[in-house]
Amino acid sequence: MATSDKNAAVAEITEKLRDSNAAVVTSYTGLTVAQLKELRRSLGENAQYRVVKNTLTKIAAKEAGIQLDEHLKGSTAVAFVTGDPVTAAKGLRDFAKENPALVIKGGVLDGKALTADEIKKLADLESREVLLAKLAGGMKASMAKAAATFQAPLTKFARTADALRSKVEQGGAGTPAPAEAAE
């Protein structure tokens, strides 16, 4: 590559690393072009899978302030994730199960270096939407329980007052009249 092409490639990779929430480094040796297309589709629209040169990626990572050197050996491709990192990690994990030629080497999440095992643990998490739905459901249940708790004394008071009113309307059978109570 000419020097200007290398500089452009480094600038592009640096920008992708800075704009991404996460980056997952993989080895793709043995995958066909069709399998790589399938992998790109499985990552979703918030991730981009690119084959990169190790030396240029090392320079770009250094410029972006990210530590990836230990993962940049052999054939390397990087999944740049701009959306939910859990979804992309699941896509990579599932694809790697079906295609053992894809090896997850490691990566970064919000600037923190991740090992391959940590990325697999990330893939085991539920998606952001599911976690938010569970949180909202838990909060709704807590609020409904609190509302029922606060309403219970008022309901009990209303029933007692209604029973007392009914009793007074029936002539107060068995209860002393207010004048008798004063004596």
GROMACS .gro file of N, CA and C in nm, residues 6-108:
model
  309
    6LYS      N    1  -0.220   0.404   0.333
    6LYS     CA    2  -0.204   0.356   0.471
    6LYS      C    3  -0.255   0.460   0.570
    7ASN      N    4  -0.220   0.585   0.546
    7ASN     CA    5  -0.266   0.692   0.635
    7ASN      C    6  -0.417   0.702   0.635
    8ALA      N    7  -0.479   0.687   0.518
    8ALA     CA    8  -0.625   0.693   0.508
    8ALA      C    9  -0.687   0.573   0.581
    9ALA      N   10  -0.627   0.455   0.566
    9ALA     CA   11  -0.678   0.336   0.633
    9ALA      C   12  -0.668   0.350   0.785
   10VAL      N   13  -0.555   0.402   0.833
   10VAL     CA   14  -0.537   0.424   0.977
   10VAL      C   15  -0.640   0.524   1.028
   11ALA      N   16  -0.660   0.632   0.953
   11ALA     CA   17  -0.758   0.733   0.995
   11ALA      C   18  -0.899   0.674   1.001
   12GLU      N   19  -0.934   0.591   0.903
   12GLU     CA   20  -1.066   0.529   0.901
   12GLU      C   21  -1.085   0.434   1.018
   13ILE      N   22  -0.986   0.351   1.045
   13ILE     CA   23  -0.996   0.256   1.157
   13ILE      C   24  -1.001   0.332   1.290
   14THR      N   25  -0.921   0.436   1.302
   14THR     CA   26  -0.920   0.518   1.423
   14THR      C   27  -1.058   0.577   1.447
   15GLU      N   28  -1.119   0.631   1.341
   15GLU     CA   29  -1.252   0.690   1.353
   15GLU      C   30  -1.355   0.585   1.394
   16LYS      N   31  -1.348   0.466   1.334
   16LYS     CA   32  -1.442   0.360   1.368
   16LYS      C   33  -1.425   0.317   1.514
   17LEU      N   34  -1.301   0.309   1.561
   17LEU     CA   35  -1.277   0.272   1.700
   17LEU      C   36  -1.332   0.377   1.795
   18ARG      N   37  -1.316   0.504   1.761
   18ARG     CA   38  -1.365   0.611   1.847
   18ARG      C   39  -1.517   0.619   1.848
   19ASP      N   40  -1.580   0.590   1.734
   19ASP     CA   41  -1.725   0.601   1.721
   19ASP      C   42  -1.799   0.477   1.774
   20SER      N   43  -1.726   0.371   1.801
   20SER     CA   44  -1.789   0.245   1.842
   20SER      C   45  -1.800   0.234   1.993
   21ASN      N   46  -1.908   0.170   2.038
   21ASN     CA   47  -1.922   0.136   2.181
   21ASN      C   48  -1.828   0.022   2.215
   22ALA      N   49  -1.814  -0.068   2.118
   22ALA     CA   50  -1.734  -0.188   2.139
   22ALA      C   51  -1.669  -0.228   2.007
   23ALA      N   52  -1.560  -0.301   2.019
   23ALA     CA   53  -1.493  -0.360   1.902
   23ALA      C   54  -1.450  -0.500   1.942
   24VAL      N   55  -1.484  -0.598   1.857
   24VAL     CA   56  -1.450  -0.737   1.884
   24VAL      C   57  -1.354  -0.784   1.776
   25VAL      N   58  -1.237  -0.831   1.819
   25VAL     CA   59  -1.134  -0.878   1.727
   25VAL      C   60  -1.150  -1.029   1.709
   26THR      N   61  -1.150  -1.072   1.582
   26THR     CA   62  -1.167  -1.214   1.551
   26THR      C   63  -1.063  -1.260   1.451
   27SER      N   64  -1.048  -1.390   1.443
   27SER     CA   65  -0.968  -1.454   1.339
   27SER      C   66  -1.067  -1.522   1.246
   28TYR      N   67  -1.051  -1.501   1.117
   28TYR     CA   68  -1.150  -1.551   1.022
   28TYR      C   69  -1.092  -1.654   0.925
   29THR      N   70  -0.971  -1.700   0.947
   29THR     CA   71  -0.906  -1.794   0.855
   29THR      C   72  -0.993  -1.917   0.835
   30GLY      N   73  -1.017  -1.951   0.709
   30GLY     CA   74  -1.096  -2.069   0.677
   30GLY      C   75  -1.241  -2.040   0.644
   31LEU      N   76  -1.285  -1.915   0.662
   31LEU     CA   77  -1.423  -1.880   0.627
   31LEU      C   78  -1.431  -1.840   0.480
   32THR      N   79  -1.537  -1.881   0.415
   32THR     CA   80  -1.557  -1.844   0.275
   32THR      C   81  -1.620  -1.705   0.268
   33VAL      N   82  -1.622  -1.650   0.148
   33VAL     CA   83  -1.683  -1.518   0.128
   33VAL      C   84  -1.832  -1.525   0.164
   34ALA      N   85  -1.898  -1.632   0.128
   34ALA     CA   86  -2.040  -1.648   0.161
   34ALA      C   87  -2.061  -1.652   0.313
   35GLN      N   88  -1.972  -1.720   0.385
   35GLN     CA   89  -1.984  -1.725   0.530
   35GLN      C   90  -1.960  -1.587   0.592
   36LEU      N   91  -1.865  -1.511   0.537
   36LEU     CA   92  -1.841  -1.376   0.588
   36LEU      C   93  -1.964  -1.288   0.565
   37LYS      N   94  -2.031  -1.303   0.453
   37LYS     CA   95  -2.154  -1.228   0.427
   37LYS      C   96  -2.261  -1.264   0.530
   38GLU      N   97  -2.273  -1.393   0.555
   38GLU     CA   98  -2.370  -1.441   0.654
   38GLU      C   99  -2.337  -1.385   0.793
   39LEU      N  100  -2.209  -1.383   0.827
   39LEU     CA  101  -2.166  -1.327   0.955
   39LEU      C  102  -2.202  -1.180   0.965
   40ARG      N  103  -2.177  -1.106   0.861
   40ARG     CA  104  -2.210  -0.963   0.862
   40ARG      C  105  -2.359  -0.941   0.884
   41ARG      N  106  -2.442  -1.024   0.822
   41ARG     CA  107  -2.587  -1.013   0.842
   41ARG      C  108  -2.627  -1.050   0.984
   42SER      N  109  -2.561  -1.150   1.041
   42SER     CA  110  -2.598  -1.196   1.176
   42SER      C  111  -2.564  -1.094   1.284
   43LEU      N  112  -2.473  -1.001   1.254
   43LEU     CA  113  -2.435  -0.900   1.353
   43LEU      C  114  -2.540  -0.790   1.367
   44GLY      N  115  -2.628  -0.777   1.269
   44GLY     CA  116  -2.730  -0.672   1.276
   44GLY      C  117  -2.681  -0.544   1.212
   45GLU      N  118  -2.767  -0.446   1.216
   45GLU     CA  119  -2.737  -0.321   1.148
   45GLU      C  120  -2.650  -0.226   1.230
   46ASN      N  121  -2.632  -0.253   1.358
   46ASN     CA  122  -2.553  -0.165   1.443
   46ASN      C  123  -2.409  -0.213   1.462
   47ALA      N  124  -2.364  -0.302   1.374
   47ALA     CA  125  -2.227  -0.351   1.381
   47ALA      C  126  -2.174  -0.366   1.239
   48GLN      N  127  -2.047  -0.338   1.225
   48GLN     CA  128  -1.983  -0.351   1.095
   48GLN      C  129  -1.861  -0.441   1.110
   49TYR      N  130  -1.850  -0.543   1.026
   49TYR     CA  131  -1.742  -0.641   1.033
   49TYR      C  132  -1.645  -0.613   0.920
   50ARG      N  133  -1.519  -0.583   0.956
   50ARG     CA  134  -1.419  -0.547   0.856
   50ARG      C  135  -1.290  -0.626   0.875
   51VAL      N  136  -1.235  -0.675   0.764
   51VAL     CA  137  -1.102  -0.737   0.766
   51VAL      C  138  -1.002  -0.622   0.771
   52VAL      N  139  -0.904  -0.631   0.861
   52VAL     CA  140  -0.807  -0.522   0.881
   52VAL      C  141  -0.664  -0.576   0.880
   53LYS      N  142  -0.572  -0.486   0.855
   53LYS     CA  143  -0.430  -0.519   0.864
   53LYS      C  144  -0.385  -0.493   1.008
   54ASN      N  145  -0.310  -0.586   1.063
   54ASN     CA  146  -0.268  -0.577   1.203
   54ASN      C  147  -0.185  -0.453   1.232
   55THR      N  148  -0.086  -0.424   1.150
   55THR     CA  149   0.003  -0.311   1.178
   55THR      C  150  -0.074  -0.179   1.174
   56LEU      N  151  -0.164  -0.165   1.077
   56LEU     CA  152  -0.243  -0.042   1.067
   56LEU      C  153  -0.342  -0.030   1.182
   57THR      N  154  -0.397  -0.142   1.224
   57THR     CA  155  -0.492  -0.142   1.335
   57THR      C  156  -0.422  -0.111   1.466
   58LYS      N  157  -0.300  -0.158   1.483
   58LYS     CA  158  -0.223  -0.125   1.605
   58LYS      C  159  -0.202   0.025   1.614
   59ILE      N  160  -0.166   0.087   1.502
   59ILE     CA  161  -0.144   0.232   1.499
   59ILE      C  162  -0.275   0.304   1.530
   60ALA      N  163  -0.384   0.261   1.466
   60ALA     CA  164  -0.515   0.323   1.486
   60ALA      C  165  -0.562   0.308   1.630
   61ALA      N  166  -0.542   0.191   1.688
   61ALA     CA  167  -0.583   0.168   1.827
   61ALA      C  168  -0.505   0.258   1.921
   62LYS      N  169  -0.377   0.274   1.895
   62LYS     CA  170  -0.294   0.361   1.978
   62LYS      C  171  -0.344   0.505   1.969
   63GLU      N  172  -0.378   0.549   1.846
   63GLU     CA  173  -0.429   0.685   1.828
   63GLU      C  174  -0.565   0.703   1.895
   64ALA      N  175  -0.646   0.597   1.898
   64ALA     CA  176  -0.779   0.604   1.960
   64ALA      C  177  -0.772   0.584   2.112
   65GLY      N  178  -0.654   0.549   2.164
   65GLY     CA  179  -0.638   0.528   2.308
   65GLY      C  180  -0.691   0.394   2.355
   66ILE      N  181  -0.686   0.294   2.267
   66ILE     CA  182  -0.738   0.161   2.299
   66ILE      C  183  -0.626   0.060   2.291
   67GLN      N  184  -0.627  -0.038   2.380
   67GLN     CA  185  -0.525  -0.142   2.383
   67GLN      C  186  -0.576  -0.268   2.315
   68LEU      N  187  -0.526  -0.297   2.193
   68LEU     CA  188  -0.566  -0.417   2.120
   68LEU      C  189  -0.446  -0.501   2.075
   69ASP      N  190  -0.325  -0.457   2.103
   69ASP     CA  191  -0.205  -0.520   2.047
   69ASP      C  192  -0.200  -0.672   2.067
   70GLU      N  193  -0.239  -0.720   2.182
   70GLU     CA  194  -0.228  -0.863   2.212
   70GLU      C  195  -0.319  -0.948   2.124
   71HIS      N  196  -0.425  -0.888   2.069
   71HIS     CA  197  -0.520  -0.962   1.985
   71HIS      C  198  -0.488  -0.953   1.836
   72LEU      N  199  -0.395  -0.868   1.799
   72LEU     CA  200  -0.368  -0.843   1.658
   72LEU      C  201  -0.253  -0.930   1.608
   73LYS      N  202  -0.281  -1.058   1.596
   73LYS     CA  203  -0.184  -1.154   1.542
   73LYS      C  204  -0.259  -1.245   1.446
   74GLY      N  205  -0.196  -1.281   1.337
   74GLY     CA  206  -0.261  -1.367   1.237
   74GLY      C  207  -0.365  -1.291   1.158
   75SER      N  208  -0.453  -1.365   1.092
   75SER     CA  209  -0.559  -1.299   1.014
   75SER      C  210  -0.658  -1.236   1.111
   76THR      N  211  -0.689  -1.110   1.086
   76THR     CA  212  -0.770  -1.036   1.182
   76THR      C  213  -0.884  -0.962   1.113
   77ALA      N  214  -0.999  -0.968   1.175
   77ALA     CA  215  -1.113  -0.887   1.136
   77ALA      C  216  -1.173  -0.829   1.264
   78VAL      N  217  -1.233  -0.712   1.252
   78VAL     CA  218  -1.288  -0.645   1.369
   78VAL      C  219  -1.435  -0.615   1.344
   79ALA      N  220  -1.516  -0.644   1.445
   79ALA     CA  221  -1.657  -0.604   1.444
   79ALA      C  222  -1.667  -0.474   1.522
   80PHE      N  223  -1.697  -0.366   1.451
   80PHE     CA  224  -1.714  -0.235   1.513
   80PHE      C  225  -1.862  -0.221   1.550
   81VAL      N  226  -1.892  -0.209   1.679
   81VAL     CA  227  -2.030  -0.210   1.727
   81VAL      C  228  -2.069  -0.069   1.772
   82THR      N  229  -2.172  -0.014   1.707
   82THR     CA  230  -2.220   0.119   1.745
   82THR      C  231  -2.350   0.111   1.824
   83GLY      N  232  -2.414  -0.004   1.824
   83GLY     CA  233  -2.540  -0.021   1.898
   83GLY      C  234  -2.520  -0.103   2.023
   84ASP      N  235  -2.611  -0.196   2.044
   84ASP     CA  236  -2.608  -0.282   2.162
   84ASP      C  237  -2.496  -0.385   2.149
   85PRO      N  238  -2.392  -0.379   2.233
   85PRO     CA  239  -2.283  -0.474   2.222
   85PRO      C  240  -2.324  -0.618   2.252
   86VAL      N  241  -2.430  -0.637   2.330
   86VAL     CA  242  -2.475  -0.772   2.364
   86VAL      C  243  -2.527  -0.841   2.238
   87THR      N  244  -2.601  -0.770   2.155
   87THR     CA  245  -2.655  -0.828   2.032
   87THR      C  246  -2.543  -0.872   1.939
   88ALA      N  247  -2.442  -0.786   1.923
   88ALA     CA  248  -2.329  -0.821   1.836
   88ALA      C  249  -2.250  -0.939   1.893
   89ALA      N  250  -2.229  -0.940   2.024
   89ALA     CA  251  -2.156  -1.050   2.087
   89ALA      C  252  -2.232  -1.182   2.070
   90LYS      N  253  -2.365  -1.177   2.081
   90LYS     CA  254  -2.445  -1.297   2.060
   90LYS      C  255  -2.433  -1.345   1.916
   91GLY      N  256  -2.437  -1.250   1.822
   91GLY     CA  257  -2.424  -1.286   1.681
   91GLY      C  258  -2.291  -1.354   1.653
   92LEU      N  259  -2.183  -1.300   1.708
   92LEU     CA  260  -2.050  -1.360   1.690
   92LEU      C  261  -2.041  -1.497   1.757
   93ARG      N  262  -2.091  -1.506   1.879
   93ARG     CA  263  -2.086  -1.634   1.951
   93ARG      C  264  -2.164  -1.743   1.878
   94ASP      N  265  -2.284  -1.709   1.836
   94ASP     CA  266  -2.368  -1.808   1.767
   94ASP      C  267  -2.307  -1.850   1.634
   95PHE      N  268  -2.250  -1.753   1.561
   95PHE     CA  269  -2.187  -1.785   1.433
   95PHE      C  270  -2.064  -1.874   1.456
   96ALA      N  271  -1.988  -1.843   1.561
   96ALA     CA  272  -1.867  -1.922   1.591
   96ALA      C  273  -1.903  -2.065   1.631
   97LYS      N  274  -2.020  -2.086   1.693
   97LYS     CA  275  -2.063  -2.222   1.727
   97LYS      C  276  -2.088  -2.304   1.601
   98GLU      N  277  -2.150  -2.240   1.501
   98GLU     CA  278  -2.180  -2.309   1.375
   98GLU      C  279  -2.059  -2.318   1.283
   99ASN      N  280  -1.967  -2.222   1.296
   99ASN     CA  281  -1.849  -2.216   1.209
   99ASN      C  282  -1.724  -2.204   1.295
  100PRO      N  283  -1.663  -2.315   1.332
  100PRO     CA  284  -1.548  -2.311   1.423
  100PRO      C  285  -1.427  -2.237   1.367
  101ALA      N  286  -1.428  -2.202   1.239
  101ALA     CA  287  -1.317  -2.127   1.181
  101ALA      C  288  -1.313  -1.984   1.235
  102LEU      N  289  -1.425  -1.934   1.282
  102LEU     CA  290  -1.429  -1.800   1.341
  102LEU      C  291  -1.387  -1.811   1.487
  103VAL      N  292  -1.281  -1.741   1.523
  103VAL     CA  293  -1.230  -1.744   1.660
  103VAL      C  294  -1.234  -1.602   1.716
  104ILE      N  295  -1.301  -1.586   1.828
  104ILE     CA  296  -1.305  -1.456   1.895
  104ILE      C  297  -1.178  -1.443   1.978
  105LYS      N  298  -1.100  -1.339   1.949
  105LYS     CA  299  -0.972  -1.318   2.018
  105LYS      C  300  -0.985  -1.229   2.141
  106GLY      N  301  -1.071  -1.129   2.133
  106GLY     CA  302  -1.085  -1.033   2.242
  106GLY      C  303  -1.146  -0.906   2.187
  107GLY      N  304  -1.136  -0.798   2.263
  107GLY     CA  305  -1.188  -0.671   2.215
  107GLY      C  306  -1.190  -0.567   2.323
  108VAL      N  307  -1.272  -0.464   2.298
  108VAL     CA  308  -1.287  -0.355   2.393
  108VAL      C  309  -1.435  -0.319   2.405
   0.00000   0.00000   0.00000
